[in-house]
Short mmCIF file of C-alpha atoms and ligand atoms in Angstrom, two decimals:
data_model
loop_
_atom_site.label_atom_id
_atom_site.label_comp_id
_atom_site.label_asym_id
_atom_site.label_seq_id
_atom_site.Cartn_x
_atom_site.Cartn_y
_atom_site.Cartn_z
CA MET A 749 -68.13 151.91 -157.66
CA LYS A 750 -70.73 149.08 -158.47
CA LEU A 751 -68.50 146.40 -158.30
CA LYS A 752 -66.15 147.90 -155.40
CA SER A 753 -68.90 147.61 -153.59
CA ALA A 754 -70.09 144.79 -153.97
CA ALA A 755 -67.14 143.16 -153.54
CA SER A 756 -67.19 142.71 -149.24
CA PRO A 757 -64.07 142.29 -147.59
CA ALA A 758 -65.36 138.75 -147.01
CA VAL A 759 -65.94 137.72 -150.46
CA LEU A 760 -62.27 139.45 -151.33
CA PHE A 761 -61.47 137.30 -148.05
CA SER A 762 -63.08 134.01 -149.64
CA LEU A 763 -61.27 134.37 -153.03
CA LEU A 764 -57.77 135.36 -151.90
CA LEU A 765 -58.17 131.77 -149.85
CA LEU A 766 -59.52 130.00 -152.74
CA ALA A 767 -56.55 131.40 -155.14
CA GLY A 768 -54.62 130.08 -151.86
CA CYS A 769 -54.96 126.56 -152.74
CA ALA A 770 -55.25 127.02 -156.20
CA SER A 771 -52.06 127.61 -156.27
CA VAL A 772 -50.96 125.80 -153.09
CA ALA A 773 -49.01 128.09 -151.43
CA PRO A 774 -47.81 127.37 -147.70
CA ALA A 775 -50.07 127.95 -145.48
CA PRO A 776 -49.74 131.49 -143.86
CA ASN A 777 -48.20 131.75 -140.29
CA TYR A 778 -51.73 132.95 -138.88
CA ASP A 779 -49.54 133.00 -135.32
CA ALA A 780 -47.57 135.28 -136.51
CA LEU A 781 -50.22 137.49 -138.96
CA LEU A 782 -52.31 137.88 -135.75
CA ALA A 783 -49.48 138.81 -133.35
CA GLU A 784 -48.28 141.88 -136.16
CA MET A 785 -51.76 142.68 -136.69
CA MET A 786 -52.62 143.38 -132.91
CA LYS A 787 -48.76 144.97 -132.72
CA ALA A 788 -49.35 147.51 -134.86
CA SER A 789 -53.15 148.30 -133.76
CA PHE A 790 -52.55 149.31 -130.24
CA ARG A 791 -49.97 151.83 -128.79
CA ALA A 792 -48.63 152.56 -125.36
CA GLN A 793 -49.61 155.94 -123.63
CA GLY A 794 -49.71 157.34 -120.68
CA ILE A 795 -49.52 153.80 -118.22
CA ALA A 796 -51.15 151.82 -120.85
CA THR A 797 -48.22 150.38 -122.11
CA VAL A 798 -48.49 147.81 -124.80
CA ASP A 799 -46.87 144.82 -122.72
CA ARG A 800 -49.92 143.60 -121.95
CA LEU A 801 -49.95 141.73 -125.73
CA ALA A 802 -47.16 139.29 -124.30
CA GLN A 803 -48.90 136.31 -122.75
CA ASP A 804 -47.38 134.18 -120.43
CA ALA A 805 -47.72 130.14 -120.66
CA SER A 806 -50.23 129.70 -119.86
CA ASN A 807 -52.58 132.64 -121.01
CA ALA A 808 -50.86 131.29 -124.30
CA GLU A 809 -51.61 128.06 -124.21
CA CYS A 810 -55.30 128.50 -123.75
CA SER A 811 -55.37 130.61 -127.09
CA LYS A 812 -53.76 127.71 -129.08
CA SER A 813 -56.50 125.63 -128.04
CA GLU A 814 -58.84 127.97 -130.38
CA GLY A 815 -61.80 127.34 -127.57
CA LYS A 816 -61.43 123.12 -126.90
CA ALA A 817 -61.11 122.14 -123.73
CA LEU A 818 -57.88 120.88 -123.21
CA THR A 819 -56.96 117.67 -121.73
CA GLU A 820 -57.84 117.31 -118.01
CA ALA A 821 -53.43 116.63 -117.56
CA ARG A 822 -52.96 120.23 -119.49
CA SER A 823 -55.60 122.08 -117.15
CA LYS A 824 -54.22 120.77 -113.72
CA ALA A 825 -51.27 121.00 -114.90
CA ILE A 826 -52.10 125.07 -115.46
CA GLU A 827 -54.14 125.12 -112.51
CA ALA A 828 -51.22 123.90 -110.43
CA ALA A 829 -48.97 125.92 -111.63
CA ASN A 830 -51.02 128.85 -111.31
CA LEU A 831 -52.43 127.93 -108.58
CA ALA A 832 -48.22 127.49 -106.32
CA THR A 833 -48.41 131.92 -107.15
CA VAL A 834 -51.00 132.46 -104.85
CA LYS A 835 -49.70 134.33 -101.95
CA MET A 836 -52.09 134.18 -98.57
CA PRO A 837 -52.61 136.94 -96.48
CA ALA A 838 -49.98 137.80 -93.68
CA GLY A 839 -51.34 137.11 -90.22
CA GLY A 840 -53.83 135.13 -91.46
CA SER A 841 -56.74 137.21 -91.88
CA PHE A 842 -58.41 137.22 -94.80
CA ILE A 843 -61.68 139.70 -94.20
CA GLY A 844 -61.59 143.50 -94.73
CA ASP A 845 -64.81 145.65 -95.24
CA TRP A 846 -67.35 144.85 -97.40
CA LYS A 847 -68.16 148.43 -97.87
CA GLU A 848 -64.58 149.39 -99.43
CA GLY A 849 -65.79 145.75 -101.10
CA GLU A 850 -68.17 147.28 -103.07
CA LYS A 851 -66.82 149.80 -103.64
CA LEU A 852 -64.54 148.45 -105.35
CA ALA A 853 -66.76 146.09 -107.42
CA GLN A 854 -68.24 148.57 -108.49
CA ASN A 855 -65.73 150.84 -110.17
CA GLY A 856 -64.20 149.84 -113.30
CA ARG A 857 -61.62 152.86 -113.40
CA GLY A 858 -57.80 151.83 -113.78
CA MET A 859 -55.10 151.83 -116.04
CA THR A 860 -56.93 152.77 -119.23
CA TRP A 861 -54.37 155.70 -120.16
CA THR A 862 -56.65 158.50 -119.45
CA ASP A 863 -55.52 157.59 -115.83
CA ALA A 864 -52.70 160.00 -115.01
CA SER A 865 -50.66 157.23 -112.88
CA ALA A 866 -50.60 154.18 -111.45
CA ALA A 867 -49.98 156.08 -108.25
CA THR A 868 -53.08 158.73 -108.37
CA THR A 869 -55.65 156.50 -109.97
CA ALA A 870 -55.81 152.63 -107.83
CA ASN A 871 -57.87 150.17 -109.75
CA GLY A 872 -61.15 148.97 -109.16
CA GLY A 873 -62.16 145.38 -109.25
CA ASN A 874 -64.39 145.65 -112.02
CA CYS A 875 -66.28 143.01 -110.70
CA TYR A 876 -70.06 144.31 -111.50
CA ASN A 877 -69.11 143.76 -115.61
CA CYS A 878 -68.95 140.64 -115.61
CA HIS A 879 -70.97 139.27 -112.10
CA GLN A 880 -73.93 140.13 -110.17
CA LEU A 881 -72.73 141.07 -107.10
CA SER A 882 -77.00 142.62 -104.65
CA LYS A 883 -80.08 143.22 -106.20
CA ALA A 884 -79.71 147.11 -105.61
CA GLU A 885 -77.04 147.19 -109.11
CA ILE A 886 -79.14 148.70 -111.61
CA SER A 887 -76.86 146.74 -114.14
CA TYR A 888 -74.11 144.49 -114.11
CA GLY A 889 -72.43 141.70 -117.25
CA THR A 890 -73.48 138.35 -116.83
CA ILE A 891 -70.15 136.70 -118.51
CA GLY A 892 -69.05 135.04 -114.83
CA PRO A 893 -72.02 133.25 -112.51
CA SER A 894 -74.35 135.43 -110.33
CA LEU A 895 -72.49 136.07 -107.24
CA TYR A 896 -75.13 137.37 -104.86
CA ASN A 897 -76.07 135.46 -102.31
CA TYR A 898 -72.40 133.73 -102.97
CA GLY A 899 -71.39 133.74 -99.06
CA LYS A 900 -74.88 132.34 -98.14
CA LEU A 901 -74.81 129.26 -100.80
CA ARG A 902 -71.25 128.51 -100.02
CA GLY A 903 -72.44 127.72 -96.35
CA VAL A 904 -69.66 130.45 -94.72
CA ALA A 905 -72.21 132.27 -92.12
CA ASP A 906 -69.29 133.55 -90.09
CA PRO A 907 -66.06 133.34 -92.08
CA ALA A 908 -64.54 133.91 -88.96
CA ASN A 909 -65.40 130.51 -87.95
CA PRO A 910 -62.95 128.22 -88.58
CA ALA A 911 -65.30 125.44 -90.76
CA ALA A 912 -65.69 128.45 -93.17
CA LYS A 913 -61.90 128.02 -93.97
CA PRO A 914 -61.62 125.36 -97.45
CA ILE A 915 -64.35 128.41 -99.32
CA VAL A 916 -62.54 131.35 -97.93
CA GLU A 917 -59.44 129.94 -99.20
CA TYR A 918 -61.11 129.21 -102.38
CA THR A 919 -61.77 132.36 -102.66
CA TRP A 920 -58.79 133.88 -101.44
CA ALA A 921 -57.14 131.62 -104.46
CA LYS A 922 -59.73 132.60 -106.89
CA LEU A 923 -59.57 136.83 -106.56
CA TYR A 924 -55.24 135.97 -107.07
CA ASN A 925 -55.84 133.65 -109.56
CA ALA A 926 -58.81 132.56 -110.93
CA LYS A 927 -56.71 130.14 -113.45
CA ALA A 928 -55.69 128.42 -110.04
CA TYR A 929 -59.27 126.30 -110.81
CA ASN A 930 -59.86 127.33 -114.27
CA ALA A 931 -57.54 126.63 -116.80
CA CYS A 932 -58.66 129.14 -119.37
CA SER A 933 -60.81 131.50 -117.09
CA GLY A 934 -62.18 134.43 -118.31
CA MET A 935 -61.56 136.20 -115.37
CA PRO A 936 -58.64 139.14 -114.07
CA ARG A 937 -55.36 137.48 -112.03
CA PHE A 938 -56.18 140.17 -109.64
CA GLY A 939 -53.95 139.82 -106.93
CA HIS A 940 -51.00 137.65 -109.69
CA ALA A 941 -51.25 140.78 -111.95
CA LYS A 942 -51.19 143.08 -109.63
CA MET A 943 -54.01 144.56 -110.35
CA LEU A 944 -55.19 144.62 -106.97
CA ASP A 945 -52.91 144.58 -103.46
CA GLU A 946 -53.88 142.69 -100.18
CA ALA A 947 -55.82 145.13 -98.96
CA GLN A 948 -57.94 145.55 -101.73
CA LEU A 949 -58.19 141.63 -102.05
CA LYS A 950 -59.30 141.27 -97.96
CA HIS A 951 -62.22 143.92 -99.48
CA LEU A 952 -63.35 142.11 -102.09
CA MET A 953 -63.75 139.04 -99.79
CA ALA A 954 -65.58 140.67 -97.19
CA LEU A 955 -68.04 141.79 -99.67
CA LEU A 956 -68.77 137.96 -101.63
CA LEU A 957 -68.33 136.38 -97.42
CA ASP A 958 -69.85 138.82 -94.02
CA PRO A 959 -73.35 137.66 -93.63
CA LYS A 960 -74.10 141.84 -93.30
CA SER A 961 -73.45 142.53 -96.78
CA PRO A 962 -75.06 143.43 -99.93
CA VAL A 963 -74.20 140.42 -101.29
CA ASN A 964 -75.74 138.23 -98.63
CA GLN A 965 -79.01 139.26 -98.00
C1 HEC B 617 -64.24 139.53 -117.23
C2 HEC B 617 -64.89 138.72 -116.99
C3 HEC B 617 -64.71 139.02 -114.93
C4 HEC B 617 -64.28 140.23 -113.92
C5 HEC B 617 -63.56 141.36 -114.78
C6 HEC B 617 -64.38 138.79 -112.57
N1 HEC B 617 -64.85 138.16 -113.09
FE1 HEC B 617 -65.11 136.76 -111.26
N2 HEC B 617 -65.57 134.95 -113.22
C7 HEC B 617 -65.77 135.07 -114.08
C8 HEC B 617 -65.84 133.56 -115.01
C9 HEC B 617 -66.23 133.63 -115.94
C10 HEC B 617 -65.57 133.04 -114.21
C11 HEC B 617 -66.48 131.26 -114.11
C12 HEC B 617 -65.06 131.05 -114.62
C13 HEC B 617 -64.12 130.84 -113.62
O1 HEC B 617 -64.69 130.07 -112.16
O2 HEC B 617 -63.32 131.31 -114.09
C14 HEC B 617 -66.27 133.85 -112.60
C15 HEC B 617 -65.88 132.99 -111.10
C16 HEC B 617 -66.05 133.95 -109.96
C17 HEC B 617 -65.98 133.10 -108.89
C18 HEC B 617 -65.65 132.21 -108.49
C19 HEC B 617 -67.39 131.99 -108.14
C20 HEC B 617 -67.98 130.44 -108.06
O3 HEC B 617 -68.95 130.04 -108.03
O4 HEC B 617 -67.26 129.47 -107.53
C21 HEC B 617 -65.76 134.00 -107.99
C22 HEC B 617 -65.51 134.38 -106.17
C23 HEC B 617 -65.57 135.27 -108.72
N3 HEC B 617 -65.53 135.43 -110.36
C24 HEC B 617 -65.54 136.57 -107.93
C25 HEC B 617 -65.00 137.91 -108.87
C26 HEC B 617 -64.86 139.39 -108.11
C27 HEC B 617 -65.21 139.84 -106.95
C28 HEC B 617 -64.39 140.42 -109.37
C29 HEC B 617 -64.03 141.96 -109.07
C30 HEC B 617 -62.79 141.85 -108.33
C31 HEC B 617 -64.20 139.66 -110.38
N4 HEC B 617 -64.93 138.05 -110.10
C32 HEC B 617 -64.63 139.72 -111.70
C33 HEC B 617 -65.61 136.64 -114.58
C34 HEC B 617 -65.31 137.47 -114.47
#
């Protein structure tokens, strides 16, 4: 009993590694082992299907780099490929209703197996889980930068003003496909992955850029 509890998984793992070195066994294919483990760890239930485990080329390249920075050329290539997926809104109007945007930003619901169907549960944006957005929030995540005063700081006094065009377009593309400006971004690609539709993205744009939104107070 004693021996069993003393041999922690970490110790056993080190011993296995040592044994592996001693016999000069060929290195296991860790990528394949990890893929197998992931496959065995999740099952499809309801609308939460396991095709989410399949990475696209950009995600796969970022995973392979194991946290190390990609070369500038590869980063630029991934960003260009992702920027090319961005659909600008029809009619050229980017701004919806910040009140709807606020509800979306604070809503982490959607895409889970406890949601009856994608048709009955609209996805939230879950922004609050990674970003600060307003002074009124009781809690928020800090994986992403604070977006408090985003529009004010970026110089968007009036999003309808033509002078604001570059930041309005940048913000739209960032929400649509975050990898367009950061190859290995950890932010969900809301438009690209069809998590949020055009109207929802416009509401979030208003939340970030409308001078009346709580983000800019
Ligand atoms: C899982 C975490 C995560 C979620 C959820 C998330 N973001 Fe992000 N976001 C990040 C990270 C990390 C960055 C910074 C790195 C980067 O630019 O990709 C970022 C960057 C941004 C930027 C660019 C900031 C700048 O100064 O240029 C904007 C705008 C933004 N997020 C808006 C949103 C909105 C709106 C939502 C909700 C619809 C959201 N994010 C949801 C992680 C997240």
